[in-house]
mmCIF file of C-alpha atoms in Angstrom:
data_model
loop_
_atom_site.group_PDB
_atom_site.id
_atom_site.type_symbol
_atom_site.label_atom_id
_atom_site.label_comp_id
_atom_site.label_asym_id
_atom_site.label_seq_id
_atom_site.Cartn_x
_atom_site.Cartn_y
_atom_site.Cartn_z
ATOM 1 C CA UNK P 1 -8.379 4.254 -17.234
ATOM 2 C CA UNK P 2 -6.849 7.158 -15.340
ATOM 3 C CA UNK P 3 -6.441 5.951 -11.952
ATOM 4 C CA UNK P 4 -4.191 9.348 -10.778
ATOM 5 C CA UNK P 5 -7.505 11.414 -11.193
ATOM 6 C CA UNK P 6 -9.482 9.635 -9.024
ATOM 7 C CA UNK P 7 -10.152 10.538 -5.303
ATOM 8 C CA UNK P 8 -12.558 9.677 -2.777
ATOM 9 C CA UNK P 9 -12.896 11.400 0.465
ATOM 10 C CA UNK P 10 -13.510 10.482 3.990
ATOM 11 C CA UNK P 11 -17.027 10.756 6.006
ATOM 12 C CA UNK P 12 -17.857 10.867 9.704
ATOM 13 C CA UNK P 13 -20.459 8.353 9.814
ATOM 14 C CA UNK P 14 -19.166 5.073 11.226
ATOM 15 C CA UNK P 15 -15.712 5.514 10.225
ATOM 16 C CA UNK P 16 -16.731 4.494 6.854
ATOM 17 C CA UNK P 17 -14.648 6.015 3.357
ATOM 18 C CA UNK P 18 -17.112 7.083 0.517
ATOM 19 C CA UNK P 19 -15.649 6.369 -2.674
ATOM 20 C CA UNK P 20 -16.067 9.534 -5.042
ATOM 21 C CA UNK P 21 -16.137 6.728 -8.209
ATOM 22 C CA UNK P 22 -19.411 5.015 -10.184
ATOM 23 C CA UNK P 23 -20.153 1.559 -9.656
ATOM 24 C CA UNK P 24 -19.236 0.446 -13.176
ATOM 25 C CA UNK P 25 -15.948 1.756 -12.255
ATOM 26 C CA UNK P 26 -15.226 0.434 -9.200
ATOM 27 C CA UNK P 27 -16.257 -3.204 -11.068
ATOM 28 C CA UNK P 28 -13.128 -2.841 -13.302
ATOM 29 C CA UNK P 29 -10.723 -2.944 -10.385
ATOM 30 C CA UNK P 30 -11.142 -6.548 -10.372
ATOM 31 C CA UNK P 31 -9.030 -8.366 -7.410
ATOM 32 C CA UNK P 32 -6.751 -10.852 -8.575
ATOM 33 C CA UNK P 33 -6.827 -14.795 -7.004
ATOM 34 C CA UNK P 34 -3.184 -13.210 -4.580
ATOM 35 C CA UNK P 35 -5.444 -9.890 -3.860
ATOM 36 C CA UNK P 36 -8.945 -11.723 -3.006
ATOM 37 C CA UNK P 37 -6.515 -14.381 -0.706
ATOM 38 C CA UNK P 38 -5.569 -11.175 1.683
ATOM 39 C CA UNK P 39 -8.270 -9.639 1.605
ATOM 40 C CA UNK P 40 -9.804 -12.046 3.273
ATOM 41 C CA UNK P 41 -7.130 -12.907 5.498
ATOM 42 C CA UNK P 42 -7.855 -9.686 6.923
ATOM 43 C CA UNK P 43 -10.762 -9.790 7.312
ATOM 44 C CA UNK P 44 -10.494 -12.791 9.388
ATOM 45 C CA UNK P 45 -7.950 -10.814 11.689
ATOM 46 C CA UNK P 46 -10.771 -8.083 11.880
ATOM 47 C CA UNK P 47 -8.739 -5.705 9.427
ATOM 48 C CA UNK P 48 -11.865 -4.391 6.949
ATOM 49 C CA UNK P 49 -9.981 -1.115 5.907
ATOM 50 C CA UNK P 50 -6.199 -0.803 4.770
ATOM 51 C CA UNK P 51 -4.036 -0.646 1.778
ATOM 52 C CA UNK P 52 -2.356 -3.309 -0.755
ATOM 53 C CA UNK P 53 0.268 -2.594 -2.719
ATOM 54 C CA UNK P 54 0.467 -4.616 -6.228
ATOM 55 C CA UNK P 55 3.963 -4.082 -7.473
ATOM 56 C CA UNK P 56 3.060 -6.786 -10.411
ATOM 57 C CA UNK P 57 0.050 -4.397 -11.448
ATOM 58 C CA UNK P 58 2.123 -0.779 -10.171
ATOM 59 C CA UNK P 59 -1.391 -0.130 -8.345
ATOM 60 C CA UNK P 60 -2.142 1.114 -4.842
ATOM 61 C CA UNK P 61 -5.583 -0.703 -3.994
ATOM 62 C CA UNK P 62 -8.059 1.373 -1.128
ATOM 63 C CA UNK P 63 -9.795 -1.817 0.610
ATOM 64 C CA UNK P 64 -12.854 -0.247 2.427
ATOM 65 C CA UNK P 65 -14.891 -2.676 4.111
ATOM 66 C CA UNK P 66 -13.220 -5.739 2.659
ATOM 67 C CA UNK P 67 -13.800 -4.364 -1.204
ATOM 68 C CA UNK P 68 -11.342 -2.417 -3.319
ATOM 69 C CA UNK P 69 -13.435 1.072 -3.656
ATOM 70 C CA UNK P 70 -10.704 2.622 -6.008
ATOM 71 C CA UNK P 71 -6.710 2.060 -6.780
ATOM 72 C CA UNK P 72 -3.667 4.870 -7.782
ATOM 73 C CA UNK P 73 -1.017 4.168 -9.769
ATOM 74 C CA UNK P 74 2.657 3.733 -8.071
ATOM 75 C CA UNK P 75 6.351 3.510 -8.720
ATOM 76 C CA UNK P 76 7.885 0.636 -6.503
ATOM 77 C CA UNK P 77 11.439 -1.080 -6.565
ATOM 78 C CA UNK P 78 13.327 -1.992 -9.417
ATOM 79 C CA UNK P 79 14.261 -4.917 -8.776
ATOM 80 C CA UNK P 80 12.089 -7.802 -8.101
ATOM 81 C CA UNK P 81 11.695 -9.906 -4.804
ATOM 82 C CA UNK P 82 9.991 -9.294 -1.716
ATOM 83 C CA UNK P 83 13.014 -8.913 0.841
ATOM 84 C CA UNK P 84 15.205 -6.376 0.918
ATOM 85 C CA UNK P 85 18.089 -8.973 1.525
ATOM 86 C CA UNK P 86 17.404 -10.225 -2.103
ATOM 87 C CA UNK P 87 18.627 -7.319 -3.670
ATOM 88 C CA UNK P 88 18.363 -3.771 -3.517
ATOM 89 C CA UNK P 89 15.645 -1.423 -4.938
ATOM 90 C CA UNK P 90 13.453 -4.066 -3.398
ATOM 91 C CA UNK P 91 10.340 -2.846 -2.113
ATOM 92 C CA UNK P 92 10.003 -5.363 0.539
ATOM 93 C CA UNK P 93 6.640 -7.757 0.878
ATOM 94 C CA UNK P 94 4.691 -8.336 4.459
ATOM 95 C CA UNK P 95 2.145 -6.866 6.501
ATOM 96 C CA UNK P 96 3.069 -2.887 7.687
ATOM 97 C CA UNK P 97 1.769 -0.323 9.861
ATOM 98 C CA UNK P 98 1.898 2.959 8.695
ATOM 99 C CA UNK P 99 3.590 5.850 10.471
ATOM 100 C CA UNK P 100 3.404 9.266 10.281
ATOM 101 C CA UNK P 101 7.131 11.008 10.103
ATOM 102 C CA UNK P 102 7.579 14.439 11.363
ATOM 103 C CA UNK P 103 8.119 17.570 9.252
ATOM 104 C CA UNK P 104 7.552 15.319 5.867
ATOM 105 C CA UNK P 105 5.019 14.394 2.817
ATOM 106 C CA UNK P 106 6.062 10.911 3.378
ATOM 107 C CA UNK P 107 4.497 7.946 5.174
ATOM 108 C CA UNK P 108 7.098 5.350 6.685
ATOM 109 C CA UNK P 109 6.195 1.861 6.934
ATOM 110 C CA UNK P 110 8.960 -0.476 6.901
ATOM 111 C CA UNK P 111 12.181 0.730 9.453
ATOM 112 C CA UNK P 112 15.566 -0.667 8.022
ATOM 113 C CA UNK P 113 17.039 -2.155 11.312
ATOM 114 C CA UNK P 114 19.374 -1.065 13.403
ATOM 115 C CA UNK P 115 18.515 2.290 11.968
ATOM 116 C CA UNK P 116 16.950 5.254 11.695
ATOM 117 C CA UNK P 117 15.929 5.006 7.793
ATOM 118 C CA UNK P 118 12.613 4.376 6.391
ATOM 119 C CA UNK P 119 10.933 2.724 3.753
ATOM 120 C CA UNK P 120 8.060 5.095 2.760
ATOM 121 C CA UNK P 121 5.233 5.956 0.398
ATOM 122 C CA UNK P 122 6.100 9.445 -1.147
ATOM 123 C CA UNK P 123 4.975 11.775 -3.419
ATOM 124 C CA UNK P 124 7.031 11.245 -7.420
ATOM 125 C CA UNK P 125 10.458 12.402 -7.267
ATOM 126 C CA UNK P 126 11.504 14.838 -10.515
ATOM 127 C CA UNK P 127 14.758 13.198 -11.073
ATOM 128 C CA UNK P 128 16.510 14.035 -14.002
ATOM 129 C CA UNK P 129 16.637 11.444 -16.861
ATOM 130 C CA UNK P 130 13.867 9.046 -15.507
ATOM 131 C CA UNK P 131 10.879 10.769 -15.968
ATOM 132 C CA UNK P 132 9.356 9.703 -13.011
ATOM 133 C CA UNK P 133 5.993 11.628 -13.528
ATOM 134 C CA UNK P 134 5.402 9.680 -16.891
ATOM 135 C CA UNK P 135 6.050 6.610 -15.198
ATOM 136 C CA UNK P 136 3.539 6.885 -13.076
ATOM 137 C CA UNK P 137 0.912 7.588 -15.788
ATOM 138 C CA UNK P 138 1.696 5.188 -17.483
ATOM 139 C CA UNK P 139 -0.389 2.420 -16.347
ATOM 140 C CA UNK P 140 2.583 0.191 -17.777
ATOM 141 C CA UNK P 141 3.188 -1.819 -14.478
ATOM 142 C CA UNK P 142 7.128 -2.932 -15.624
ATOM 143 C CA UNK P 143 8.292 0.890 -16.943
ATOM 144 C CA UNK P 144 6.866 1.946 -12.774
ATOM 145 C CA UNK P 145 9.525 -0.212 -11.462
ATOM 146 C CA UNK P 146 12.308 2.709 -10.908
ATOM 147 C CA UNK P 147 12.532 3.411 -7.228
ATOM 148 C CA UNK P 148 15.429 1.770 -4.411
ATOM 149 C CA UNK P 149 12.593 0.431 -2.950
ATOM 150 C CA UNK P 150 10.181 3.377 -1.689
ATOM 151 C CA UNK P 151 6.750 3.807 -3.079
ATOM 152 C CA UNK P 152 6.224 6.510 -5.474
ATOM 153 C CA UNK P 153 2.872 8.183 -5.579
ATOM 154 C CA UNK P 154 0.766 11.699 -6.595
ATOM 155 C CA UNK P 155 0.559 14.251 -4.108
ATOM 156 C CA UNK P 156 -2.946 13.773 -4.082
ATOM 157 C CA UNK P 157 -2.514 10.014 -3.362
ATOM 158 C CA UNK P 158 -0.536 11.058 0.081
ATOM 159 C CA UNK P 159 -3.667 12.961 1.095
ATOM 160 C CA UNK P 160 -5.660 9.827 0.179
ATOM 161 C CA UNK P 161 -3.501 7.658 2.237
ATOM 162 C CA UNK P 162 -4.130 10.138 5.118
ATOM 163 C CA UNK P 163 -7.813 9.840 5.278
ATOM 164 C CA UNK P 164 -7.719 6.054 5.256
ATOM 165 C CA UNK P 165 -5.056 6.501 7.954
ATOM 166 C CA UNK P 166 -8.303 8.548 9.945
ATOM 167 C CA UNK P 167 -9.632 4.526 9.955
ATOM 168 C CA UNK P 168 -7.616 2.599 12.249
ATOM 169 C CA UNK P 169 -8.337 -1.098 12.549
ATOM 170 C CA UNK P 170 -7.190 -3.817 15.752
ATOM 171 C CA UNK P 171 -5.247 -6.437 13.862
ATOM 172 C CA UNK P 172 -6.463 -9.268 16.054
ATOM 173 C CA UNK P 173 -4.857 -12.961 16.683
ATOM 174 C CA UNK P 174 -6.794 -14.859 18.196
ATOM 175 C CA UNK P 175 -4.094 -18.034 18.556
ATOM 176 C CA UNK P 176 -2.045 -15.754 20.213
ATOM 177 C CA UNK P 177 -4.153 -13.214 21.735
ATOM 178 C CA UNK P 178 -1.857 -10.765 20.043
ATOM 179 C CA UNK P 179 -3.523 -7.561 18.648
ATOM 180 C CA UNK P 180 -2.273 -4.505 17.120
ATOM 181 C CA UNK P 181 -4.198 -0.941 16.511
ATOM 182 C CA UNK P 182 -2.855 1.190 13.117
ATOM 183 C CA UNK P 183 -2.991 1.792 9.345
ATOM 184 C CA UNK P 184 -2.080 -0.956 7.596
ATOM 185 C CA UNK P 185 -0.072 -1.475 4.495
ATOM 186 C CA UNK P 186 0.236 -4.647 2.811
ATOM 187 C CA UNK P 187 2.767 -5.412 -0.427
ATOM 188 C CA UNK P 188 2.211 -8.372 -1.653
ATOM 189 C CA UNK P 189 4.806 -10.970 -2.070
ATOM 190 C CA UNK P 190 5.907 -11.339 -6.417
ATOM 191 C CA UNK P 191 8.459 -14.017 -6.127
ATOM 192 C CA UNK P 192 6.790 -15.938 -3.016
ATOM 193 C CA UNK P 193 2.838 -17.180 -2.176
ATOM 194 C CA UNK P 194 0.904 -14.450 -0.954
ATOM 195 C CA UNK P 195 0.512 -16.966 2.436
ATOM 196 C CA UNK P 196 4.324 -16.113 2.828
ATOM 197 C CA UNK P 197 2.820 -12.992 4.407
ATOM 198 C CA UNK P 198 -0.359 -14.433 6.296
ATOM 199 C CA UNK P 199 1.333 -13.838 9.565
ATOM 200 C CA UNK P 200 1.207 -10.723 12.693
ATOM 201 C CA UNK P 201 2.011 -7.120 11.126
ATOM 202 C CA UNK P 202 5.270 -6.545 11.027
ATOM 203 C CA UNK P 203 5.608 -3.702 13.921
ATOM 204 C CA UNK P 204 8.763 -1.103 13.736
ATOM 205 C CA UNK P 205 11.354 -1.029 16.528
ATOM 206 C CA UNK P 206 11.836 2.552 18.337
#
C-alpha cells in the first residue's frame, strides 16, 4: 500500500478530521498491542486526536478520535533506542508537544537542552548518496532508519501534520491536577515498554 499518496483534510464541524480514505483501507492500518496501549492512555488523559510515531513500522499514525484514520511513511534515527543519551541518530521516545518554528517547513518537538536546537518532523532531505526519497517509499521500515534523529516526511505530510495541529487537545492529570493544551506527538519507546512513556508530556523549556 502507498501510504505517501494518501491525505485527508480537515473540517469545521466539531473540530473533527475527515479522513479522505475507504473503510477497507483504514481496516489495514491495524494498531499493534504497544499502539492500542497509548492510545488508550490518551484517551484516559482526554487526548482523542494526536500523532504516534512507529519507528519499528517507519509509519506516522493520524489518531482521530481515539482510531488511526490513516498513517505516512517516515525516516527516523539510525540508531536504535529511545533516548538520545543512548546514542546518537536516536530519535528520542516520550510524549511531545508540537511547535511551530518560525520562517521553516519544519515542526519542532523535542528541544535539546540547554539549547537552542530542535528535534523536528521535516520534509525528506535530497542528500547525496542516501537516497532519502526512496527510503521513504519504501515501506521497508529498517532501510527508513537514516536520519540523526529528526523525522523525515513528504511535503504533503507537513501540511497534514498542520491540520491536525488546527485540533488542540488539554492533556489532563487528574492525580496531579496538571493539564497541558497543544499538538501532541508521541514516539513510541523500541528498546523499553511503551508504559516507559505513560507519564505528563514532556513540555520544552524557553
Amino acid at each position: 500500500m502507498d501510504f505517501s499518496r494518501r491525505f485527508f483534510l480537515s473540517v469545521g464541524f466539531a473540530g473533527v478530521m475527515a479522513p479522505l480514505i475507504s473503510h477497507a483501507a483504514e481496516e489495514m492500518v491495524i494498531p499493534t498491542p504497544a499502539e492500542a496501549k497509548m492510545i488508550a492512555f490518551m484517551k484516559d488523559h482526554d487526548v482523542a486526536h494526536f500523532m504516534m510515531l512507529n519507528k519499528q513500522r517507519g509509519l506516522l499514525l493520524y489518531i482521530v478520535n481515539s482510531r488511526i484514520t490513516d498513517a505516512a511513511p517516515v525516516l527516523s534515527g539510525k540508531m536504535k533506542g529511545d533516548n538520545r543519551r543512548e546514542n546518537l541518530g536516536v530519535t528520542p521516545s516520550g510524549i511531545f508537544k508540537l511547535e511551530t518554528l518560525d520562517d521553516s517547513d519544519s515542526i519542532g518537538f523535542k528541544k535539546v537542552k540547554g539549547t537552542s536546537i530542535y528535534y523536528t518532523i521535516h520534509p525528506v532531505l535530497d542528500i547525496p548518496g542516501q537516497r532519502r526519497e526512496e527510503r521513504l517509499e519504501s515501506m521497508r521500515p529498517a532501510w527508513q532508519r537514516i536520519s540523526s534523529g529528526c523525522v523525515n516526511v513528504a511535503l504533503h505530510t507537513i501540511a497534514n501534520i498542520r491540520g491536525m495541529m488546527t485540533m488542540p487537545q488539554t492533556f489532563k492529570d487528574d492525580k496531579s491536577a496538571q493539564q497541558v493544551t497543544g499538538s501532541f506527538f508521541v514516539v513510541l519507546p523500541e528498546l523499553k515498554p511503551v508504559e516507559s512513556i505513560f507519564k505528563y508530556p514532556e513540555i520544552n523549556a524557553p
